[in-house]
Amino acid sequence: MAPLLRVRLEDARDYIRLFVNRRAYTLQSARPDPESGRHHYFRPRAKASGKDLSLTLDTVHRHLRGEITVGLYAINPATQRSKWVAIDADYNGAMEDLLKLQYHMGKDDVDAALEMSKRGGHLWIFMATPALARECRIYIYSMALKLGMRIRGIGLAEGIEVFPKHDELRPGEFGNAIRGPLGVHRGAGRRYWFYGADYEMERQIAFVKRLRKLSESQLRTFIAGKTMPPEFERRRNELADARHAGSSGREFRILQHVGKVRTVGRNYVTQCPSCAEAGRDRSGDNLAISIEDPRKYLCWAGCGKAMIRRAVGCPIPVRRMA
Ligand SMILES: [Zn+2]
C-alpha cells in the first residue's frame, strides 16, 4: 500500500475549494469484496446515529494523506451545478482520445488537466464559478461527437464517460461519484497524479490552482446553438415524467437506466451497469430484465441490486434510524 504522506491543511482547504461540490461523499472500501474482488464505494454512516457522514476538512486531509479514499459527487443538488467536469476513459486507445480532447480544448483556451488512473486516465476541467451540469455535458458531448469519439452509455460498452452524468438531480438523488483525485486507489494500492507537475502534493495542488478556469460566459459561447445529443436526453425526460407522474413516478425502473436491449426468451438482455463500471460485460448481455415485470432484473455475473442501483446513480434509499 502507498505510504502515508505529510499534507498541509491549507492544501486540503484548497482541495475542498477546487473539488468538493457537496458534503455528501462515498468511501472506497479498504478490503476487496470477496465475490467480485472489487473495492466498492459506499456512503459512510456514523456508527452511533446511522446518519450519513459529511465531508470535513479532516476527511479530505486523510484522503490526501492516503489513509482513506473518498469519492466526490459531481453535482450540488441545491444548484444543479458543478465546479468541474471529469472525463473518464479506460479502454484501448483511451489516452489518445483524452489527449485529443485536451488538445481541442486548448484551442478553445480551456486548460484541461490529465490525471492518470488504473487504466487510461481522467481529464479534468475546472470552472471559474460552478456551471450547470447540463451545459458542461453539452460542451463535452458535442466536442467528442465532432471528433468522432465513442461515448459510453446508450448501447455502447466502451467510450468516454462524462461526470456529471446527469443534467439534474431529483430530491434525494446523489448522481455518480468519481474517485477523489490525488488519493490512493485501494484496488491498485497506489496514488495517481496529474501530469504537468511534480509528483508531490503541494506541487500538484498548486498546479490545479494555476490552471485557467472556464467561465460560464465562455462555456455558453462554446455551446451556443448546440443541444444535448438526443440519446443523452433520456434522463431529462425521465425527470419530467417523474414530475408529472407524482409519487408513482418515483418508483425505480431499471429500463430507464440501461442502454439498448435485446429480447431473449422472456427477458430483455442488456449490459449490466455495475459490470460496465468495472470495465466488464463488453458483450452487453449480463443483465436480464423480465419482460412481464420489468421491476425484476438480475445480473448473471452476480452484481447485487444495490451495486446496480449505485452504478446508475439511484442508490437504494436506506431508512434512517430515528
Ligand atoms: Zn453485473
XYZ file of C-alpha atoms in Angstrom, residues 98-299:
202
model
C -8.166 12.156 -23.814
C -5.120 13.843 -25.361
C -7.168 14.702 -28.419
C -9.865 16.305 -26.251
C -7.208 18.156 -24.268
C -5.698 19.491 -27.494
C -9.040 20.677 -28.880
C -9.992 22.281 -25.572
C -6.658 24.078 -25.684
C -7.797 25.606 -28.969
C -10.804 26.996 -27.031
C -8.304 28.373 -24.451
C -9.544 25.797 -21.963
C -6.939 24.206 -19.694
C -7.617 20.515 -19.079
C -5.555 18.525 -16.596
C -4.842 14.876 -17.273
C -4.847 12.556 -14.283
C -3.544 9.029 -14.611
C -5.798 6.195 -13.492
C -5.673 2.435 -13.162
C -6.467 2.020 -16.829
C -6.463 5.072 -19.079
C -6.991 8.391 -17.340
C -9.287 11.200 -16.250
C -9.333 14.601 -17.914
C -10.395 17.470 -15.627
C -11.680 20.952 -16.449
C -12.364 23.477 -13.716
C -14.955 26.238 -13.715
C -14.375 29.801 -12.561
C -17.776 29.534 -10.855
C -19.880 26.358 -10.713
C -21.605 25.697 -14.041
C -24.907 23.956 -14.814
C -24.255 20.236 -15.156
C -26.324 20.152 -18.321
C -24.253 22.874 -20.016
C -20.994 21.156 -19.058
C -22.269 17.946 -20.591
C -23.403 19.587 -23.829
C -19.919 21.080 -24.260
C -18.084 17.786 -23.842
C -20.580 15.651 -25.766
C -20.654 17.967 -28.753
C -16.855 18.157 -28.884
C -16.461 14.389 -28.512
C -19.043 13.637 -31.201
C -17.447 16.156 -33.573
C -14.141 14.339 -33.091
C -15.820 11.010 -33.805
C -15.277 9.706 -30.296
C -17.345 6.993 -28.711
C -19.388 7.882 -25.647
C -20.281 5.143 -23.220
C -23.916 4.653 -22.411
C -26.820 4.014 -24.730
C -25.888 0.663 -26.228
C -22.140 1.331 -26.178
C -19.990 -0.529 -23.697
C -16.822 1.413 -24.493
C -16.170 5.088 -24.794
C -15.625 8.188 -22.720
C -17.770 8.815 -19.664
C -18.580 12.333 -18.581
C -19.065 13.395 -14.948
C -21.559 14.915 -14.138
C -23.503 12.033 -15.657
C -26.856 13.720 -15.002
C -28.312 17.046 -16.072
C -30.192 17.453 -12.837
C -30.729 15.583 -9.620
C -34.140 14.876 -8.214
C -34.683 15.454 -4.500
C -32.777 12.827 -2.551
C -30.612 11.794 -5.511
C -26.849 11.880 -5.473
C -25.851 11.065 -9.032
C -22.468 9.477 -9.613
C -19.277 9.984 -7.659
C -15.745 9.785 -9.000
C -12.647 8.815 -7.036
C -11.255 11.993 -5.491
C -8.006 12.826 -7.316
C -4.666 12.571 -5.532
C -5.894 9.845 -3.186
C -4.790 6.225 -3.116
C -6.697 3.836 -5.363
C -7.414 0.950 -2.963
C -7.592 -1.616 -5.763
C -4.295 -0.588 -7.324
C -2.683 0.207 -3.957
C -1.189 3.374 -5.347
C -1.762 7.051 -5.942
C -2.299 8.604 -9.359
C -1.041 12.084 -10.140
C -1.756 14.809 -12.615
C 0.682 15.031 -15.482
C 2.122 18.516 -15.661
C 3.515 18.904 -12.136
C 5.987 17.093 -9.901
C 4.522 14.138 -8.042
C 4.289 15.931 -4.699
C 1.065 17.033 -3.035
C 1.949 20.733 -2.736
C 3.091 20.952 -6.344
C 0.032 19.077 -7.577
C -2.464 21.303 -5.739
C -0.584 24.406 -6.879
C -0.763 23.090 -10.446
C -4.549 22.655 -10.306
C -4.947 26.096 -8.707
C -2.910 27.667 -11.501
C -4.962 26.129 -14.318
C -7.067 28.571 -16.284
C -10.682 28.231 -15.122
C -13.557 28.205 -17.568
C -16.118 30.973 -17.085
C -19.831 30.488 -17.558
C -19.919 33.027 -20.379
C -17.117 31.191 -22.225
C -18.929 27.919 -21.744
C -22.150 29.420 -23.095
C -20.280 30.729 -26.137
C -18.973 27.229 -26.848
C -22.401 25.623 -26.649
C -24.347 28.389 -28.404
C -26.738 26.738 -30.869
C -25.815 23.261 -29.635
C -28.182 20.883 -27.912
C -27.815 17.690 -25.967
C -27.448 14.775 -28.395
C -30.914 13.133 -28.334
C -29.601 9.827 -27.000
C -28.468 11.626 -23.852
C -31.756 13.432 -23.269
C -33.143 10.359 -21.560
C -32.526 11.484 -18.007
C -34.237 14.777 -18.583
C -37.348 13.137 -19.973
C -37.352 10.796 -17.081
C -37.222 13.756 -14.736
C -40.146 15.435 -16.494
C -42.132 12.179 -16.412
C -41.478 11.746 -12.746
C -42.686 15.249 -12.033
C -45.894 14.675 -13.960
C -46.480 11.259 -12.530
C -46.206 12.499 -8.960
C -45.261 9.966 -6.358
C -45.827 6.930 -8.597
C -43.083 8.216 -10.882
C -40.569 7.820 -8.091
C -40.540 4.049 -8.355
C -37.254 2.757 -9.704
C -37.403 1.334 -13.246
C -34.238 -0.319 -14.455
C -35.314 0.060 -18.111
C -34.939 3.819 -17.787
C -31.282 3.426 -16.869
C -29.897 0.920 -19.356
C -28.915 1.114 -22.993
C -30.292 -0.792 -25.953
C -31.995 -4.035 -25.011
C -32.437 -7.253 -26.967
C -35.221 -9.743 -26.446
C -34.093 -13.213 -25.405
C -36.917 -15.546 -24.459
C -38.918 -13.988 -21.633
C -36.297 -11.367 -20.888
C -34.727 -8.225 -22.163
C -30.960 -8.557 -22.174
C -28.510 -5.685 -21.957
C -25.247 -4.550 -20.446
C -25.145 -4.614 -16.662
C -24.380 -1.066 -15.456
C -22.399 -2.351 -12.490
C -20.294 -4.686 -14.665
C -19.823 -1.830 -17.137
C -18.465 0.376 -14.390
C -15.753 -2.219 -13.780
C -14.986 -2.464 -17.493
C -16.759 -5.819 -17.763
C -19.649 -7.143 -19.813
C -18.341 -5.702 -23.064
C -20.658 -8.028 -24.954
C -23.567 -6.352 -23.188
C -25.581 -9.368 -22.125
C -25.120 -9.823 -18.390
C -28.304 -8.099 -17.281
C -31.637 -9.827 -17.762
C -34.844 -7.842 -17.203
C -38.180 -9.628 -17.054
C -40.415 -8.512 -19.931
C -43.518 -9.416 -17.971
C -42.441 -7.469 -14.911
C -39.579 -5.067 -15.676
C -39.162 -4.361 -11.977
C -37.383 -7.712 -11.831
C -33.806 -7.852 -13.047
C -30.731 -9.944 -12.495
C -27.037 -9.782 -13.384
